[in-house]
PDB file of C-alpha atoms in Angstrom:
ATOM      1  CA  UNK A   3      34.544  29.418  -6.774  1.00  0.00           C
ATOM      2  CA  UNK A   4      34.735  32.165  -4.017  1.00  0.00           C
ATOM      3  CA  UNK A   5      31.870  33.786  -2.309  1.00  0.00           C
ATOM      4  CA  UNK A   6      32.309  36.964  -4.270  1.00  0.00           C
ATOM      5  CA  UNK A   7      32.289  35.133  -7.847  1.00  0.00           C
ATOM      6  CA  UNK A   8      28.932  33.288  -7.033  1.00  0.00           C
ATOM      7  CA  UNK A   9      27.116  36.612  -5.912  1.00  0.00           C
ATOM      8  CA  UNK A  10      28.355  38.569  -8.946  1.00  0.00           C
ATOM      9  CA  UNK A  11      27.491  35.768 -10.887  1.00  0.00           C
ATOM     10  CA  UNK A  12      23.896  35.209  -9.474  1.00  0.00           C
ATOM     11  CA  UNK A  13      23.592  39.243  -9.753  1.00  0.00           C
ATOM     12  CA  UNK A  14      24.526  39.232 -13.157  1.00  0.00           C
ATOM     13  CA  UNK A  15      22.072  36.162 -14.151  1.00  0.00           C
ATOM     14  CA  UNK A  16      19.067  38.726 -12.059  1.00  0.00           C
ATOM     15  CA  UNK A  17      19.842  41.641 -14.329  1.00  0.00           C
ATOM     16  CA  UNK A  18      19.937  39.749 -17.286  1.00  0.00           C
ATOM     17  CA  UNK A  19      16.725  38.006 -16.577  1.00  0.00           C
ATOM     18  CA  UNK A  20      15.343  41.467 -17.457  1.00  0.00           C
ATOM     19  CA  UNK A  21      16.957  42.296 -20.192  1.00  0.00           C
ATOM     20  CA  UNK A  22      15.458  41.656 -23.591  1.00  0.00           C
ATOM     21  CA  UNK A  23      17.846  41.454 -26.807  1.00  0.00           C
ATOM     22  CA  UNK A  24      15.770  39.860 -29.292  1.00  0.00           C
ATOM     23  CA  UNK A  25      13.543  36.655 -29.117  1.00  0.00           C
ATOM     24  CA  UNK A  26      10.872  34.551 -31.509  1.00  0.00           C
ATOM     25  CA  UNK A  27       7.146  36.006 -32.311  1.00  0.00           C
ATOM     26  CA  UNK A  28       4.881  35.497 -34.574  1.00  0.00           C
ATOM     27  CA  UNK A  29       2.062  38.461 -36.130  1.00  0.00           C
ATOM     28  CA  UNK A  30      -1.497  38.063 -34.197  1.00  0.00           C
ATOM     29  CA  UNK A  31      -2.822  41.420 -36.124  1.00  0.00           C
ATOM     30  CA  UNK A  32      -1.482  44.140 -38.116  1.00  0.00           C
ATOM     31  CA  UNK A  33      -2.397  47.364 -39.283  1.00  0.00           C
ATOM     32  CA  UNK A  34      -1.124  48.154 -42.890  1.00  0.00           C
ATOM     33  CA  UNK A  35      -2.088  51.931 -42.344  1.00  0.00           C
ATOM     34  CA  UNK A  36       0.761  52.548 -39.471  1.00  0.00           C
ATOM     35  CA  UNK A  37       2.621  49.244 -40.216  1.00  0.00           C
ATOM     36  CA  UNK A  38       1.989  48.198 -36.655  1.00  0.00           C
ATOM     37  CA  UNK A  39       1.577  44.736 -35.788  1.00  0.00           C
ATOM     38  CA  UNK A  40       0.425  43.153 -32.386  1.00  0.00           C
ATOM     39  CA  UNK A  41       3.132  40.425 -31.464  1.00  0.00           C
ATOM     40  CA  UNK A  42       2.972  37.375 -29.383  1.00  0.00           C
ATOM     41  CA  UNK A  43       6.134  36.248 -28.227  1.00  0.00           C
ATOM     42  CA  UNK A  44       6.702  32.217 -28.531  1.00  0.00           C
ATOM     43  CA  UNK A  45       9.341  31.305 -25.601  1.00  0.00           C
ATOM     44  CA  UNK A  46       7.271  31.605 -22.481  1.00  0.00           C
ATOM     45  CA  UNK A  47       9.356  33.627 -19.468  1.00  0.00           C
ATOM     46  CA  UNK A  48      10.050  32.282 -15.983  1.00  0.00           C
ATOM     47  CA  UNK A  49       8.957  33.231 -12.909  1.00  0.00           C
ATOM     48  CA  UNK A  50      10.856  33.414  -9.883  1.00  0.00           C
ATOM     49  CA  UNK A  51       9.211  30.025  -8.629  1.00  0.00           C
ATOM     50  CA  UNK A  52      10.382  28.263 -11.856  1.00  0.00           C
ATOM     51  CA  UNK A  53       6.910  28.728 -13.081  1.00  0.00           C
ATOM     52  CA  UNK A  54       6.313  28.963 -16.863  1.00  0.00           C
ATOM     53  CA  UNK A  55       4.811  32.002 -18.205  1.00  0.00           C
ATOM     54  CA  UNK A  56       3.167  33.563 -21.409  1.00  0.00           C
ATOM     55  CA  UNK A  57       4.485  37.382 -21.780  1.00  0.00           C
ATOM     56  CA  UNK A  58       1.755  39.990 -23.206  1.00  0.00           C
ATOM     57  CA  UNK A  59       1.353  41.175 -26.887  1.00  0.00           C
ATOM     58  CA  UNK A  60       2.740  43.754 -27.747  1.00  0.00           C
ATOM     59  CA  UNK A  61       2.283  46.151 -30.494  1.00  0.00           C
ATOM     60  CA  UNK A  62       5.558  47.255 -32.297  1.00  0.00           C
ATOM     61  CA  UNK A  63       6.746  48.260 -35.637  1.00  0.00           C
ATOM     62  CA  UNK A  64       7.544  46.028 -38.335  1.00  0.00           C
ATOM     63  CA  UNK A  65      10.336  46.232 -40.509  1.00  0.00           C
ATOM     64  CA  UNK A  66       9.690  46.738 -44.333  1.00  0.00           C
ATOM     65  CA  UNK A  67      13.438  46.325 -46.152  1.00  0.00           C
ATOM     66  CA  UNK A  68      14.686  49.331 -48.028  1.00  0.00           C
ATOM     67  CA  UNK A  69      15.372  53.104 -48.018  1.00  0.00           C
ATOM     68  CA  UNK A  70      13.442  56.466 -47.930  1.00  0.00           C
ATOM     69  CA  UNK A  71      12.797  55.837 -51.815  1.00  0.00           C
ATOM     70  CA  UNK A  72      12.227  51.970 -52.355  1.00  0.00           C
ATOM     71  CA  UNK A  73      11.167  49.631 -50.300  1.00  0.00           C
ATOM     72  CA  UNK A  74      10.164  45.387 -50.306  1.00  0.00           C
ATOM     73  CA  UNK A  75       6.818  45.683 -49.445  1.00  0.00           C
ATOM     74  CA  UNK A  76       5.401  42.335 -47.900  1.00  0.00           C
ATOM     75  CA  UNK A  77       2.394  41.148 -46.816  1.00  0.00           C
ATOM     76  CA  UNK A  78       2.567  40.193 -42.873  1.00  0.00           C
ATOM     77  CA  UNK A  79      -0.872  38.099 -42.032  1.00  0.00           C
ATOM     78  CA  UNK A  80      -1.096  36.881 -39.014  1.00  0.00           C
ATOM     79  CA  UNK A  81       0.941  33.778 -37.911  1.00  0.00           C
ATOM     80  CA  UNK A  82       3.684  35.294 -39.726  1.00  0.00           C
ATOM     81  CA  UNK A  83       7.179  34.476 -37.710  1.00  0.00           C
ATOM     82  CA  UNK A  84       9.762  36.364 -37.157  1.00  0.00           C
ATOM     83  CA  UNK A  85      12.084  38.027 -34.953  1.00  0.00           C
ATOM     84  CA  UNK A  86      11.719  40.752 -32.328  1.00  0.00           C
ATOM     85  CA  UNK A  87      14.555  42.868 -31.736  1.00  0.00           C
ATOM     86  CA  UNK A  88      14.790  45.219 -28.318  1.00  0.00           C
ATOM     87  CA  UNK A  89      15.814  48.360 -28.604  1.00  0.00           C
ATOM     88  CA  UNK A  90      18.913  49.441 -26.227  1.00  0.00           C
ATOM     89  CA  UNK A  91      16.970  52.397 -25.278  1.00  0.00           C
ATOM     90  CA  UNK A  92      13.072  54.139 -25.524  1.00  0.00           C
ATOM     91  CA  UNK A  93      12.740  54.456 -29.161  1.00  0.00           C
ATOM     92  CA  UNK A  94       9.225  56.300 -28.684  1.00  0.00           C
ATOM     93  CA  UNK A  95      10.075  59.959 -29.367  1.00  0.00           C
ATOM     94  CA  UNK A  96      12.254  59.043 -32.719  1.00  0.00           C
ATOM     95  CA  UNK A  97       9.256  56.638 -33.604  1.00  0.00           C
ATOM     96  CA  UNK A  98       6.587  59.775 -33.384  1.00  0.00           C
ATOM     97  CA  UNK A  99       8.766  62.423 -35.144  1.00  0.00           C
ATOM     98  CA  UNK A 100      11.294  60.550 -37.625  1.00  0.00           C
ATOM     99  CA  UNK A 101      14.134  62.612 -36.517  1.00  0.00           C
ATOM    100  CA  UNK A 102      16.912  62.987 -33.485  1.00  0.00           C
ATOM    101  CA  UNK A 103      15.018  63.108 -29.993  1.00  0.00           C
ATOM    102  CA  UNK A 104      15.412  63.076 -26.507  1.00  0.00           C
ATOM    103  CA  UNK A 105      15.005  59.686 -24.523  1.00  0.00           C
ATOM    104  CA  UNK A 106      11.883  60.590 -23.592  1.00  0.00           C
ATOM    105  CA  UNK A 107      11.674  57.289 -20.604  1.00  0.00           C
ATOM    106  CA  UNK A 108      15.039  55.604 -19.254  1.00  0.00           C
ATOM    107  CA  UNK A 109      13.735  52.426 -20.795  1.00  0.00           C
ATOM    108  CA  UNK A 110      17.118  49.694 -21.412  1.00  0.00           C
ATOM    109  CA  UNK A 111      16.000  46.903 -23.631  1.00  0.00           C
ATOM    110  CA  UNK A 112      12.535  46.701 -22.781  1.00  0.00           C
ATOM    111  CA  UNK A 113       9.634  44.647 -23.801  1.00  0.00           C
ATOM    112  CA  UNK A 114       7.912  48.215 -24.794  1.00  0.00           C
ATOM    113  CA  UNK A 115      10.740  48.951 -27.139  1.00  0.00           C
ATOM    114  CA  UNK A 116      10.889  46.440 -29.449  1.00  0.00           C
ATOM    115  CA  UNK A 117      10.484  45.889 -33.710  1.00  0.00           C
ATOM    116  CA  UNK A 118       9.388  43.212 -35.698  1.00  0.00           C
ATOM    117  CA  UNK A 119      11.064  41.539 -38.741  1.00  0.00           C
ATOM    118  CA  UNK A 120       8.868  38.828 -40.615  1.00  0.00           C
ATOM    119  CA  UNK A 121      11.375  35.808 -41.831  1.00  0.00           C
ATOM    120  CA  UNK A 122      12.720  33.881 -39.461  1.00  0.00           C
ATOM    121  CA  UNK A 123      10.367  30.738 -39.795  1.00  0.00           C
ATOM    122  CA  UNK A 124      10.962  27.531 -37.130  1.00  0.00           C
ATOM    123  CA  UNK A 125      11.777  24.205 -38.637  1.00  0.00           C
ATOM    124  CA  UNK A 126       8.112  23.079 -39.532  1.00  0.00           C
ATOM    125  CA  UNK A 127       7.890  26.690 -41.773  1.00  0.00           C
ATOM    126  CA  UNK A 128      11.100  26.259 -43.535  1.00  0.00           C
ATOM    127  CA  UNK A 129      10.484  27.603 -46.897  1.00  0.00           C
ATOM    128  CA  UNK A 130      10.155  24.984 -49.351  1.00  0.00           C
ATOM    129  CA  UNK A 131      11.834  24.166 -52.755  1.00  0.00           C
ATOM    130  CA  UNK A 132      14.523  26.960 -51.632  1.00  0.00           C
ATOM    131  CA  UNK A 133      17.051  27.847 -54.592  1.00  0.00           C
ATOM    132  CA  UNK A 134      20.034  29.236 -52.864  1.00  0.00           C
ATOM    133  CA  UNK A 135      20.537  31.256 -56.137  1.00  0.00           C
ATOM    134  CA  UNK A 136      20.279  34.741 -56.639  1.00  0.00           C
ATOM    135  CA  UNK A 137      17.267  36.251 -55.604  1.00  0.00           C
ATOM    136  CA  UNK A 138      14.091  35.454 -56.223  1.00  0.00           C
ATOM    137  CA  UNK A 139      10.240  36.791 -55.076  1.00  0.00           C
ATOM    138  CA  UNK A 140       7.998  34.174 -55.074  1.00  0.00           C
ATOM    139  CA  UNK A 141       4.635  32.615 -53.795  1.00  0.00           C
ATOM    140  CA  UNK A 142       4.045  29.743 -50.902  1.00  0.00           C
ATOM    141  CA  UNK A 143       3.795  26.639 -53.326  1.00  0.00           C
ATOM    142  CA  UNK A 144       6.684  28.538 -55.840  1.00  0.00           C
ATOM    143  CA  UNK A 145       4.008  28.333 -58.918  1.00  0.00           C
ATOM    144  CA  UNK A 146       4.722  32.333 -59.667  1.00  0.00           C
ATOM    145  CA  UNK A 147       7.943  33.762 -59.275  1.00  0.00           C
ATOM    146  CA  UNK A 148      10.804  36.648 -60.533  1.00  0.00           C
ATOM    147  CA  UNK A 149      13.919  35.169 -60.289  1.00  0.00           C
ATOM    148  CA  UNK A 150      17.000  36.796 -60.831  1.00  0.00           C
ATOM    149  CA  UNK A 151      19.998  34.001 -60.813  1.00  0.00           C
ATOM    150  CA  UNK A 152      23.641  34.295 -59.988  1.00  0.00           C
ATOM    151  CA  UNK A 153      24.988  33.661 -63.363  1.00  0.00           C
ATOM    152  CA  UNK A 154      23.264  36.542 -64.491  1.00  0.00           C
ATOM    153  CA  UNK A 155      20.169  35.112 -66.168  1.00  0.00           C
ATOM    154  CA  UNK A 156      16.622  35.506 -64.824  1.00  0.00           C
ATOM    155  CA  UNK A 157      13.012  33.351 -64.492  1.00  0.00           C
ATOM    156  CA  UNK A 158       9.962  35.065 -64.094  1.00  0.00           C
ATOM    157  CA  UNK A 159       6.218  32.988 -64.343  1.00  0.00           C
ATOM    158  CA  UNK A 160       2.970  34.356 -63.448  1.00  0.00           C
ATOM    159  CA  UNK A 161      -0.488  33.993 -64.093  1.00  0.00           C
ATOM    160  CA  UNK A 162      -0.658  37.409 -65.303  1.00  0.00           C
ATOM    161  CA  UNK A 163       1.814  40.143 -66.000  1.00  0.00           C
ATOM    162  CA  UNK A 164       0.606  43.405 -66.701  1.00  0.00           C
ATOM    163  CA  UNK A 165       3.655  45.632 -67.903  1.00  0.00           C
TER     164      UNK A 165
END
């Protein structure tokens, strides 16, 4: 490997130290109201001594599936895992007004910029008793459920159904 490979290599490995893409976190708080949660991310950084370090929480949205008419609203308590995604650039002026804005910071996949979605789980939070079948809403322990099912047929049991 020449000289010029292993500095543009080593530069590129500096710059990407800083970049964020997306990463592990789990809810500490959230606020149904704005449908902000405070994060804490759960793969400690590096310093430049090799040195393992916690990063901050941070308070992001979270990510509720559907449009500007329906939505899957779920409850996010905290512990909850998931993902956080970083935004390529500062989201902040979109966030406030819901519409096209102005890059209001030069802010490249930043820890400020970032979203939560609620899901991904690590191996010990594995859902369990998964039916890879259709869709299906259902409880922890699976005791209530609506179940639509591939072939067209559906389950639903609850304690109480008011229709």
């Amino acid at each position: 490997m020449t000289w010029l490979t292993k500095t543009l290599n080593s530069f590129r490995t500096e710059i990407l130290k800083e970049a964020k893409s997306s990463i592990p976190a789990q809810v500490i708080a959230f606020n149904q109201e704005s449908q902000i949660a405070q994060v804490q991310i759960l793969i400690q950084s590096k310093t430049e001594n090799d040195d393992d370090i916690t990063l901050p929480v941070i308070e992001c949205p979270v990510a509720q599936f559907g449009d500007n008419e329906f939505f899957i609203e779920t409850q996010i308590k905290p512990k909850t895992e998931g993902v956080l995604f970083f935004s390529h650039r500062c989201y902040q002026a979109w966030f406030e007004t819901g519409d096209i804005a102005s890059q209001s910071i030069l802010r490249l996949h930043d820890i400020n910029n970032c979203y939560f979605i609620a899901g991904v789980r690590s191996k010990p939070n594995v859902i369990q008793g998964h039916q890879n079948d259709g869709i299906k809403l259902r409880n922890k322990d699976g005791s209530q459920f609506i179940w639509l099912k591939a072939d067209g047929t559906g389950h639903i049991k609850l304690s109480k159904l008011v229709v």
